Amino acid sequence: MSSPAEPQQASPGRPDDEGFDIRANIDAAGWHSLAKRAVALAALVVMLDGFDIQVLGFSIGLMAKDFGVDKGAFSWVLALSYIGLGVGAASGGYLGDRIGRKSALLIAVGLFGVFTALTALAQSLAVVTFCRIVAGIGLGMVLPAVAALIAELTPLRRRGFAIALATSCLPIGAMLGGVAAAAMLPSMGWRALFVLGGAAPIVLGVVLWLALPESARFQAARGTERDRTRAIATLHRMGQQVGPATVFARQDGDAGRASVTVLVGADYRRDSMGLWVAFFFSMLGTYAFLSWGPTLLVAAGFNVAAASLGVSVFHFGGILCAVLGGWLMVRRGSRIVLIAYALGVTVAGIWLFLVEPSADNSLALVYAQLFLYGGTVSGLQVLLYSLAAQVYPVTVKATGVGVAGMVGRAGAIVAAFLGASLVAAGEGWYYAMVIMVGLLVALALTVVKKHSPRATRSPRLEPAAV
């Protein structure tokens, strides 16, 4: 072994023999406890993200009564919140590539925690609108930072599953929001719900600051001596044999400073276009149901309780199928799994079109239809974050995920208006839209070239001299 003063020597099997390859060594190692901790903390953030996204929807009735306005006045609050989510997705990705995934996540949690809590003090609809826009920006920043951080801390054979596990907590948070709303709104009012939605992420932010690691690959890619030292410290905590004189191999596809122009450059244009179309239509299909599904079910003769349970079944299908899809992506690669999910959306749409949900049908049949619909379209939306995190190089990874998320949020905004028109035209038109969503996403996924491959157990690299 060389002395600590000597530079890092390359180990056999490291690309370009240029030094310590962080990605290759993390891929070759087991799923370290530090990475598991990061996934668990990220999952908690995503869960609170899902909770806070839903709190306004649960509170509209009581807020409208307090402010003396019609419920319809909240339409613009919801629309502007979605715009905030889109802006947050893009800005969160950009910040993640400039100042770090952990730093961007801390800013995100701080924004949506503080401004959700401040909503509890609002005395007018204008103040609520402002708070929800800023909170929306923070909420939108979460997933790009989470996806990039997990992708760079976990080995390849666990990566898709780990990202899916964390991001699938978004609908879990939404479901918990419904439980909390049912328990708190009747006795404590809407302000208490917003206090809870704000206080929890603020407390979690302190935990993240103390316990969440930064990506060593991001730190090494920045190239400064300070960041190199931090990368060495992070890798040492992950059980990697590195020392103070370690020299790192060039990061994969080093694209320089974070820039959106890289995403549409020759190397990534095709993948970006495919991802953006897939994100747009998967979120359109998901949010069309979340916005208008209960209305469809009530119009079909179901009572409010049965319709609400149908939404929960939709969410539950998304949670289970997202985790299952992450597991399958590790074993079969992302191309076949994601295209199968997209075609599953089409199958669900055809089933709904041919056998429209009706109070004359058994609830079990209707819930089976909604489980398949939610499992494929909502599960697909979650899994696309895993794909986006693996398409782009480390220097623009968060930006790439963030811009894809922003395009997806545009689909959610379109869903709010398009869904209204389709519902007015008749249920058949809505279900025909579901069919088209699945086909268009499947087509877009065939355009993407850089799908994640089927993971195989990497041979452990020989320890490098430090």
Short mmCIF file of C-alpha atoms in Angstrom, two decimals:
data_model
loop_
_atom_site.label_atom_id
_atom_site.label_comp_id
_atom_site.label_asym_id
_atom_site.label_seq_id
_atom_site.Cartn_x
_atom_site.Cartn_y
_atom_site.Cartn_z
CA MET A 1 0.00 0.00 0.00
CA SER A 2 1.32 3.40 -0.85
CA SER A 3 1.83 6.07 1.73
CA PRO A 4 -0.98 8.54 2.47
CA ALA A 5 0.94 11.31 0.80
CA GLU A 6 0.88 9.57 -2.56
CA PRO A 7 -2.00 10.03 -5.02
CA GLN A 8 -4.74 7.45 -5.43
CA GLN A 9 -3.74 4.58 -7.71
CA ALA A 10 -6.31 3.13 -10.07
CA SER A 11 -7.65 -0.33 -9.40
CA PRO A 12 -8.22 -2.91 -12.11
CA GLY A 13 -11.61 -2.55 -13.71
CA ARG A 14 -12.00 1.15 -13.03
CA PRO A 15 -12.94 3.13 -16.16
CA ASP A 16 -10.05 4.94 -17.79
CA ASP A 17 -7.70 3.92 -14.94
CA GLU A 18 -7.98 7.53 -13.75
CA GLY A 19 -8.53 6.94 -10.06
CA PHE A 20 -11.26 5.92 -7.66
CA ASP A 21 -14.53 5.44 -9.58
CA ILE A 22 -17.28 6.27 -7.07
CA ARG A 23 -20.13 4.87 -9.12
CA ALA A 24 -18.38 1.56 -9.85
CA ASN A 25 -17.41 1.05 -6.22
CA ILE A 26 -20.89 1.88 -4.88
CA ASP A 27 -22.39 -0.49 -7.48
CA ALA A 28 -19.97 -3.24 -6.43
CA ALA A 29 -20.65 -2.81 -2.71
CA GLY A 30 -23.72 -3.86 -0.79
CA TRP A 31 -26.59 -1.57 0.12
CA HIS A 32 -24.86 0.33 2.92
CA SER A 33 -26.70 1.41 6.06
CA LEU A 34 -25.98 5.07 5.27
CA ALA A 35 -27.77 4.73 1.93
CA LYS A 36 -30.68 2.97 3.64
CA ARG A 37 -30.90 5.84 6.10
CA ALA A 38 -30.99 8.31 3.23
CA VAL A 39 -33.81 6.38 1.54
CA ALA A 40 -35.81 6.24 4.78
CA LEU A 41 -35.41 9.99 5.43
CA ALA A 42 -36.21 10.80 1.81
CA ALA A 43 -39.33 8.64 2.03
CA LEU A 44 -40.49 10.64 5.07
CA VAL A 45 -39.98 13.90 3.17
CA VAL A 46 -41.96 12.59 0.20
CA MET A 47 -44.73 11.40 2.53
CA LEU A 48 -45.05 14.87 4.05
CA ASP A 49 -44.88 16.30 0.53
CA GLY A 50 -47.94 14.22 -0.41
CA PHE A 51 -49.70 15.23 2.82
CA ASP A 52 -49.15 18.95 2.27
CA ILE A 53 -50.18 18.83 -1.39
CA GLN A 54 -53.60 17.53 -0.31
CA VAL A 55 -54.36 19.68 2.78
CA LEU A 56 -55.93 22.51 0.78
CA GLY A 57 -58.28 20.18 -1.05
CA PHE A 58 -59.56 18.76 2.24
CA SER A 59 -60.04 22.23 3.74
CA ILE A 60 -61.76 24.16 0.95
CA GLY A 61 -65.28 23.78 2.33
CA LEU A 62 -64.47 25.20 5.77
CA MET A 63 -62.12 27.87 4.40
CA ALA A 64 -64.77 29.13 1.96
CA LYS A 65 -67.23 29.45 4.84
CA ASP A 66 -64.71 31.33 7.01
CA PHE A 67 -63.75 33.77 4.26
CA GLY A 68 -67.29 34.21 2.99
CA VAL A 69 -66.49 33.17 -0.58
CA ASP A 70 -67.81 30.54 -2.97
CA LYS A 71 -65.91 27.26 -3.23
CA GLY A 72 -65.33 28.02 -6.89
CA ALA A 73 -63.06 30.88 -5.84
CA PHE A 74 -60.49 28.26 -4.85
CA SER A 75 -60.12 27.02 -8.43
CA TRP A 76 -57.43 29.58 -9.11
CA VAL A 77 -55.72 28.81 -5.80
CA LEU A 78 -55.45 25.17 -6.88
CA ALA A 79 -54.30 26.08 -10.39
CA LEU A 80 -51.64 28.47 -9.10
CA SER A 81 -50.51 25.83 -6.60
CA TYR A 82 -49.95 23.43 -9.50
CA ILE A 83 -47.95 26.13 -11.29
CA GLY A 84 -45.88 26.52 -8.12
CA LEU A 85 -45.26 22.77 -8.14
CA GLY A 86 -43.99 23.00 -11.72
CA VAL A 87 -41.72 25.95 -10.98
CA GLY A 88 -40.45 24.14 -7.91
CA ALA A 89 -39.66 20.98 -9.88
CA ALA A 90 -37.49 22.90 -12.34
CA SER A 91 -35.84 25.20 -9.80
CA GLY A 92 -35.30 22.35 -7.34
CA GLY A 93 -33.50 20.33 -9.98
CA TYR A 94 -31.33 23.29 -10.95
CA LEU A 95 -30.45 24.05 -7.32
CA GLY A 96 -29.74 20.39 -6.68
CA ASP A 97 -27.07 20.45 -9.39
CA ARG A 98 -25.62 23.77 -8.24
CA ILE A 99 -25.58 23.64 -4.44
CA GLY A 100 -26.17 19.95 -3.71
CA ARG A 101 -29.03 17.50 -3.41
CA LYS A 102 -29.15 17.73 0.39
CA SER A 103 -29.08 21.55 0.39
CA ALA A 104 -31.86 21.73 -2.20
CA LEU A 105 -33.94 19.28 -0.17
CA LEU A 106 -33.46 21.33 3.02
CA ILE A 107 -34.59 24.49 1.21
CA ALA A 108 -37.61 22.60 -0.17
CA VAL A 109 -38.66 21.29 3.24
CA GLY A 110 -38.19 24.71 4.79
CA LEU A 111 -40.31 26.42 2.15
CA PHE A 112 -43.28 24.10 2.21
CA GLY A 113 -43.12 23.66 5.98
CA VAL A 114 -43.00 27.37 6.85
CA PHE A 115 -45.57 28.51 4.27
CA THR A 116 -47.98 25.68 5.05
CA ALA A 117 -47.81 26.72 8.70
CA LEU A 118 -48.27 30.41 7.77
CA THR A 119 -51.44 29.49 5.87
CA ALA A 120 -52.99 28.74 9.25
CA LEU A 121 -52.69 32.45 10.09
CA ALA A 122 -54.27 33.69 6.83
CA GLN A 123 -57.26 36.02 7.11
CA SER A 124 -58.01 36.32 3.40
CA LEU A 125 -58.05 34.29 0.23
CA ALA A 126 -55.24 36.42 -1.20
CA VAL A 127 -52.90 35.44 1.65
CA VAL A 128 -53.86 31.78 1.26
CA THR A 129 -53.08 32.00 -2.46
CA PHE A 130 -49.65 33.51 -1.86
CA CYS A 131 -48.77 30.95 0.81
CA ARG A 132 -49.88 28.04 -1.37
CA ILE A 133 -47.85 29.26 -4.35
CA VAL A 134 -44.65 29.49 -2.27
CA ALA A 135 -45.39 26.22 -0.48
CA GLY A 136 -46.05 24.68 -3.91
CA ILE A 137 -42.58 25.71 -5.07
CA GLY A 138 -41.08 23.91 -2.07
CA LEU A 139 -43.29 20.87 -2.61
CA GLY A 140 -42.25 20.68 -6.25
CA MET A 141 -38.55 20.82 -5.35
CA VAL A 142 -38.67 17.60 -3.32
CA LEU A 143 -38.79 14.79 -5.89
CA PRO A 144 -35.90 15.93 -8.15
CA ALA A 145 -33.57 16.21 -5.17
CA VAL A 146 -34.76 12.91 -3.68
CA ALA A 147 -34.42 10.98 -6.95
CA ALA A 148 -30.93 12.33 -7.67
CA LEU A 149 -29.67 11.74 -4.12
CA ILE A 150 -30.94 8.16 -3.90
CA ALA A 151 -29.67 7.33 -7.40
CA GLU A 152 -26.15 8.37 -6.40
CA LEU A 153 -26.05 6.66 -2.99
CA THR A 154 -27.47 3.25 -3.86
CA PRO A 155 -25.91 0.41 -5.91
CA LEU A 156 -27.33 -0.23 -9.38
CA ARG A 157 -29.05 -3.47 -8.42
CA ARG A 158 -31.03 -1.63 -5.70
CA ARG A 159 -31.40 1.77 -7.34
CA GLY A 160 -34.74 1.49 -9.15
CA PHE A 161 -36.37 -0.19 -6.17
CA ALA A 162 -34.97 2.40 -3.73
CA ILE A 163 -36.24 5.37 -5.76
CA ALA A 164 -39.63 3.73 -6.27
CA LEU A 165 -39.85 2.95 -2.55
CA ALA A 166 -39.25 6.58 -1.60
CA THR A 167 -41.36 8.25 -4.29
CA SER A 168 -44.29 5.87 -3.75
CA CYS A 169 -44.70 7.51 -0.34
CA LEU A 170 -46.32 10.50 -2.10
CA PRO A 171 -49.76 8.82 -2.32
CA ILE A 172 -49.24 7.39 1.18
CA GLY A 173 -48.91 10.96 2.43
CA ALA A 174 -52.07 11.92 0.55
CA MET A 175 -53.95 9.03 2.15
CA LEU A 176 -52.69 10.03 5.62
CA GLY A 177 -53.85 13.55 4.86
CA GLY A 178 -57.36 12.23 4.39
CA VAL A 179 -57.20 10.38 7.71
CA ALA A 180 -55.91 13.47 9.53
CA ALA A 181 -58.53 15.68 7.88
CA ALA A 182 -61.34 13.33 8.92
CA ALA A 183 -60.07 13.37 12.53
CA MET A 184 -59.18 17.06 12.87
CA LEU A 185 -61.48 19.15 10.70
CA PRO A 186 -64.77 18.51 12.53
CA SER A 187 -63.43 19.35 16.00
CA MET A 188 -60.30 21.47 15.48
CA GLY A 189 -60.91 23.24 12.18
CA TRP A 190 -58.83 23.76 9.05
CA ARG A 191 -56.17 25.92 10.72
CA ALA A 192 -55.05 23.05 12.95
CA LEU A 193 -54.59 20.85 9.88
CA PHE A 194 -52.26 23.42 8.33
CA VAL A 195 -50.33 23.77 11.59
CA LEU A 196 -49.72 20.02 11.57
CA GLY A 197 -48.81 20.10 7.87
CA GLY A 198 -46.26 22.85 8.55
CA ALA A 199 -44.78 21.75 11.87
CA ALA A 200 -43.97 18.17 10.82
CA PRO A 201 -41.65 19.12 7.90
CA ILE A 202 -39.95 21.82 9.96
CA VAL A 203 -39.05 19.23 12.62
CA LEU A 204 -38.00 16.75 9.92
CA GLY A 205 -35.82 19.45 8.35
CA VAL A 206 -33.70 19.56 11.51
CA VAL A 207 -33.31 15.76 11.37
CA LEU A 208 -32.31 15.95 7.70
CA TRP A 209 -29.69 18.60 8.43
CA LEU A 210 -28.14 16.39 11.12
CA ALA A 211 -28.50 12.90 9.61
CA LEU A 212 -28.89 13.04 5.81
CA PRO A 213 -25.68 12.50 3.81
CA GLU A 214 -24.84 14.42 0.64
CA SER A 215 -24.06 12.58 -2.59
CA ALA A 216 -20.35 11.79 -2.80
CA ARG A 217 -20.62 11.72 -6.60
CA PHE A 218 -21.98 15.27 -6.60
CA GLN A 219 -19.23 16.42 -4.25
CA ALA A 220 -16.51 14.81 -6.37
CA ALA A 221 -17.95 16.24 -9.59
CA ARG A 222 -17.61 19.81 -8.28
CA GLY A 223 -13.86 19.38 -8.26
CA THR A 224 -12.90 21.72 -5.42
CA GLU A 225 -10.55 20.56 -2.69
CA ARG A 226 -13.20 21.19 -0.05
CA ASP A 227 -15.78 19.08 -1.90
CA ARG A 228 -13.19 16.35 -2.56
CA THR A 229 -12.52 16.15 1.16
CA ARG A 230 -16.24 15.94 1.86
CA ALA A 231 -16.66 13.20 -0.74
CA ILE A 232 -13.87 11.21 0.91
CA ALA A 233 -15.58 11.60 4.30
CA THR A 234 -18.94 10.43 2.89
CA LEU A 235 -17.37 7.43 1.17
CA HIS A 236 -15.48 6.51 4.32
CA ARG A 237 -18.80 6.49 6.21
CA MET A 238 -20.13 4.12 3.51
CA GLY A 239 -17.31 1.67 4.16
CA GLN A 240 -15.27 2.54 1.05
CA GLN A 241 -11.49 2.27 1.33
CA VAL A 242 -10.48 5.84 0.61
CA GLY A 243 -7.94 8.10 2.21
CA PRO A 244 -7.02 11.80 2.31
CA ALA A 245 -4.96 11.57 -0.91
CA THR A 246 -7.67 9.83 -2.96
CA VAL A 247 -7.99 10.98 -6.56
CA PHE A 248 -11.37 10.44 -8.20
CA ALA A 249 -12.06 9.19 -11.69
CA ARG A 250 -13.90 11.52 -14.03
CA GLN A 251 -17.66 11.39 -13.40
CA ASP A 252 -19.89 9.73 -15.98
CA GLY A 253 -20.75 11.92 -18.94
CA ASP A 254 -19.34 15.03 -17.25
CA ALA A 255 -21.43 17.78 -18.83
CA GLY A 256 -19.98 20.73 -16.99
CA ARG A 257 -22.15 23.17 -15.05
CA ALA A 258 -25.84 22.43 -14.63
CA SER A 259 -27.69 23.76 -17.66
CA VAL A 260 -31.02 23.03 -19.29
CA THR A 261 -29.31 23.32 -22.69
CA VAL A 262 -27.49 20.05 -21.95
CA LEU A 263 -30.85 18.29 -21.82
CA VAL A 264 -31.64 19.20 -25.43
CA GLY A 265 -28.08 18.74 -26.71
CA ALA A 266 -27.22 15.99 -29.16
CA ASP A 267 -26.39 13.45 -26.44
CA TYR A 268 -29.66 13.77 -24.50
CA ARG A 269 -32.24 15.33 -26.85
CA ARG A 270 -33.98 12.09 -27.78
CA ASP A 271 -34.12 10.82 -24.21
CA SER A 272 -35.36 14.18 -22.92
CA MET A 273 -38.16 14.39 -25.47
CA GLY A 274 -39.30 10.84 -24.71
CA LEU A 275 -39.19 11.45 -20.97
CA TRP A 276 -41.07 14.74 -21.21
CA VAL A 277 -43.91 13.24 -23.23
CA ALA A 278 -44.12 10.28 -20.84
CA PHE A 279 -44.15 12.54 -17.77
CA PHE A 280 -46.75 14.88 -19.28
CA PHE A 281 -49.26 12.20 -20.17
CA SER A 282 -48.71 10.00 -17.11
CA MET A 283 -49.45 12.96 -14.82
CA LEU A 284 -52.37 13.98 -17.03
CA GLY A 285 -53.85 10.51 -16.60
CA THR A 286 -53.18 10.49 -12.84
CA TYR A 287 -54.44 13.97 -12.00
CA ALA A 288 -57.46 13.71 -14.30
CA PHE A 289 -58.75 11.03 -11.96
CA LEU A 290 -57.67 12.76 -8.74
CA SER A 291 -59.44 15.95 -9.91
CA TRP A 292 -62.54 14.46 -11.49
CA GLY A 293 -62.71 10.77 -10.51
CA PRO A 294 -64.95 11.36 -7.46
CA THR A 295 -67.31 13.42 -9.63
CA LEU A 296 -67.46 10.62 -12.20
CA LEU A 297 -68.24 8.04 -9.54
CA VAL A 298 -70.96 10.14 -7.90
CA ALA A 299 -72.50 10.81 -11.31
CA ALA A 300 -72.49 7.04 -11.89
CA GLY A 301 -74.72 6.59 -8.83
CA PHE A 302 -72.22 5.94 -6.02
CA ASN A 303 -72.55 7.76 -2.72
CA VAL A 304 -69.81 10.04 -1.46
CA ALA A 305 -68.35 7.41 0.90
CA ALA A 306 -68.06 4.82 -1.88
CA ALA A 307 -66.53 7.40 -4.23
CA SER A 308 -63.99 8.44 -1.59
CA LEU A 309 -63.04 4.82 -1.00
CA GLY A 310 -62.59 4.45 -4.76
CA VAL A 311 -59.97 7.22 -4.67
CA SER A 312 -58.19 5.38 -1.84
CA VAL A 313 -58.22 2.18 -3.90
CA PHE A 314 -56.70 4.15 -6.80
CA HIS A 315 -53.91 5.42 -4.49
CA PHE A 316 -53.36 1.99 -2.96
CA GLY A 317 -52.94 0.44 -6.40
CA GLY A 318 -50.35 3.08 -7.25
CA ILE A 319 -48.37 2.42 -4.07
CA LEU A 320 -48.24 -1.35 -4.49
CA CYS A 321 -47.51 -1.29 -8.22
CA ALA A 322 -44.81 1.37 -7.84
CA VAL A 323 -42.88 -0.75 -5.35
CA LEU A 324 -43.45 -3.89 -7.45
CA GLY A 325 -42.32 -2.03 -10.58
CA GLY A 326 -39.14 -0.85 -8.87
CA TRP A 327 -38.36 -4.45 -7.94
CA LEU A 328 -39.08 -5.64 -11.48
CA MET A 329 -36.95 -2.88 -13.06
CA VAL A 330 -33.92 -4.18 -11.17
CA ARG A 331 -34.45 -7.65 -12.59
CA ARG A 332 -35.74 -6.90 -16.09
CA GLY A 333 -34.57 -3.37 -16.86
CA SER A 334 -36.73 -0.29 -17.20
CA ARG A 335 -37.75 -0.56 -20.87
CA ILE A 336 -39.90 -3.69 -20.67
CA VAL A 337 -41.38 -2.84 -17.25
CA LEU A 338 -42.34 0.76 -18.00
CA ILE A 339 -43.80 -0.03 -21.42
CA ALA A 340 -45.78 -2.88 -19.82
CA TYR A 341 -47.16 -0.43 -17.25
CA ALA A 342 -48.10 2.05 -19.99
CA LEU A 343 -49.92 -0.66 -21.93
CA GLY A 344 -51.57 -1.60 -18.64
CA VAL A 345 -53.04 1.91 -18.52
CA THR A 346 -54.51 1.28 -21.97
CA VAL A 347 -55.97 -2.05 -20.82
CA ALA A 348 -57.50 -0.33 -17.79
CA GLY A 349 -58.99 2.34 -20.05
CA ILE A 350 -60.50 -0.27 -22.37
CA TRP A 351 -61.97 -2.14 -19.40
CA LEU A 352 -63.49 1.08 -18.04
CA PHE A 353 -64.79 2.03 -21.50
CA LEU A 354 -66.45 -1.34 -22.11
CA VAL A 355 -67.74 -1.80 -18.56
CA GLU A 356 -68.37 1.69 -17.25
CA PRO A 357 -68.46 1.96 -13.44
CA SER A 358 -72.07 2.06 -12.29
CA ALA A 359 -74.02 1.62 -9.09
CA ASP A 360 -75.60 -1.34 -10.87
CA ASN A 361 -72.23 -3.11 -10.89
CA SER A 362 -70.71 -4.71 -7.82
CA LEU A 363 -68.36 -2.52 -5.82
CA ALA A 364 -65.73 -5.24 -6.01
CA LEU A 365 -65.70 -5.00 -9.81
CA VAL A 366 -65.50 -1.21 -9.79
CA TYR A 367 -62.71 -1.19 -7.22
CA ALA A 368 -60.80 -3.80 -9.23
CA GLN A 369 -61.02 -1.47 -12.25
CA LEU A 370 -59.79 1.49 -10.18
CA PHE A 371 -56.99 -0.60 -8.66
CA LEU A 372 -55.72 -1.49 -12.14
CA TYR A 373 -56.08 2.09 -13.35
CA GLY A 374 -54.33 3.58 -10.31
CA GLY A 375 -51.72 0.84 -10.15
CA THR A 376 -50.61 1.34 -13.74
CA VAL A 377 -50.91 5.10 -14.26
CA SER A 378 -49.93 6.27 -10.75
CA GLY A 379 -47.30 3.54 -10.42
CA LEU A 380 -45.92 4.55 -13.81
CA GLN A 381 -45.65 8.17 -12.72
CA VAL A 382 -43.54 7.15 -9.72
CA LEU A 383 -41.30 4.81 -11.74
CA LEU A 384 -40.57 7.49 -14.33
CA TYR A 385 -38.62 9.41 -11.69
CA SER A 386 -36.35 6.40 -11.34
CA LEU A 387 -35.78 6.32 -15.09
CA ALA A 388 -35.09 10.06 -15.29
CA ALA A 389 -32.55 9.80 -12.45
CA GLN A 390 -30.58 7.24 -14.46
CA VAL A 391 -30.72 8.90 -17.89
CA TYR A 392 -28.65 12.00 -17.09
CA PRO A 393 -25.05 12.39 -15.87
CA VAL A 394 -24.31 13.44 -12.31
CA THR A 395 -23.74 17.13 -13.14
CA VAL A 396 -27.24 17.63 -14.60
CA LYS A 397 -29.09 14.73 -12.97
CA ALA A 398 -31.29 16.79 -10.65
CA THR A 399 -31.91 19.38 -13.38
CA GLY A 400 -33.00 16.63 -15.77
CA VAL A 401 -35.36 15.11 -13.23
CA GLY A 402 -36.67 18.54 -12.28
CA VAL A 403 -37.46 19.67 -15.82
CA ALA A 404 -39.19 16.36 -16.51
CA GLY A 405 -41.23 16.90 -13.35
CA MET A 406 -42.11 20.43 -14.44
CA VAL A 407 -43.40 19.15 -17.79
CA GLY A 408 -45.39 16.54 -15.88
CA ARG A 409 -46.96 19.23 -13.70
CA ALA A 410 -48.08 20.95 -16.88
CA GLY A 411 -49.95 17.74 -17.63
CA ALA A 412 -51.60 17.97 -14.19
CA ILE A 413 -52.76 21.52 -14.94
CA VAL A 414 -54.16 20.47 -18.32
CA ALA A 415 -55.92 17.56 -16.59
CA ALA A 416 -57.86 19.94 -14.35
CA PHE A 417 -59.41 21.68 -17.35
CA LEU A 418 -59.52 18.80 -19.85
CA GLY A 419 -61.11 16.51 -17.29
CA ALA A 420 -63.96 18.95 -16.78
CA SER A 421 -64.70 18.99 -20.51
CA LEU A 422 -64.53 15.19 -20.82
CA VAL A 423 -66.79 14.64 -17.83
CA ALA A 424 -69.33 17.06 -19.30
CA ALA A 425 -69.16 15.24 -22.66
CA GLY A 426 -69.80 11.86 -21.05
CA GLU A 427 -67.91 9.13 -19.21
CA GLY A 428 -66.98 7.34 -22.44
CA TRP A 429 -64.88 10.29 -23.57
CA TYR A 430 -63.00 10.29 -20.27
CA TYR A 431 -62.16 6.59 -20.54
CA ALA A 432 -61.13 7.04 -24.16
CA MET A 433 -58.64 9.63 -22.88
CA VAL A 434 -57.23 7.01 -20.48
CA ILE A 435 -56.69 4.64 -23.42
CA MET A 436 -54.84 7.33 -25.38
CA VAL A 437 -52.69 8.25 -22.36
CA GLY A 438 -51.41 4.69 -22.11
CA LEU A 439 -50.63 4.43 -25.82
CA LEU A 440 -48.83 7.79 -25.96
CA VAL A 441 -46.71 7.02 -22.89
CA ALA A 442 -45.77 3.61 -24.32
CA LEU A 443 -44.75 5.26 -27.60
CA ALA A 444 -42.71 7.90 -25.78
CA LEU A 445 -40.88 5.23 -23.77
CA THR A 446 -39.78 3.48 -26.96
CA VAL A 447 -38.06 6.74 -27.96
CA VAL A 448 -35.88 6.77 -24.81
CA LYS A 449 -32.52 5.12 -25.53
CA LYS A 450 -30.84 5.23 -22.13
CA HIS A 451 -33.16 2.87 -20.27
CA SER A 452 -31.68 1.34 -17.15
CA PRO A 453 -30.43 -2.17 -17.91
CA ARG A 454 -31.19 -5.32 -16.02
CA ALA A 455 -28.93 -5.21 -12.99
CA THR A 456 -26.47 -7.99 -12.31
CA ARG A 457 -24.36 -8.37 -9.22
CA SER A 458 -21.19 -6.42 -9.87
CA PRO A 459 -17.88 -8.02 -8.94
CA ARG A 460 -16.31 -6.37 -5.92
CA LEU A 461 -13.46 -4.12 -7.01
CA GLU A 462 -10.07 -4.61 -5.51
CA PRO A 463 -9.30 -2.05 -2.79
CA ALA A 464 -7.36 0.91 -4.10
CA ALA A 465 -4.18 2.14 -2.49
CA VAL A 466 -4.82 5.13 -0.30
#
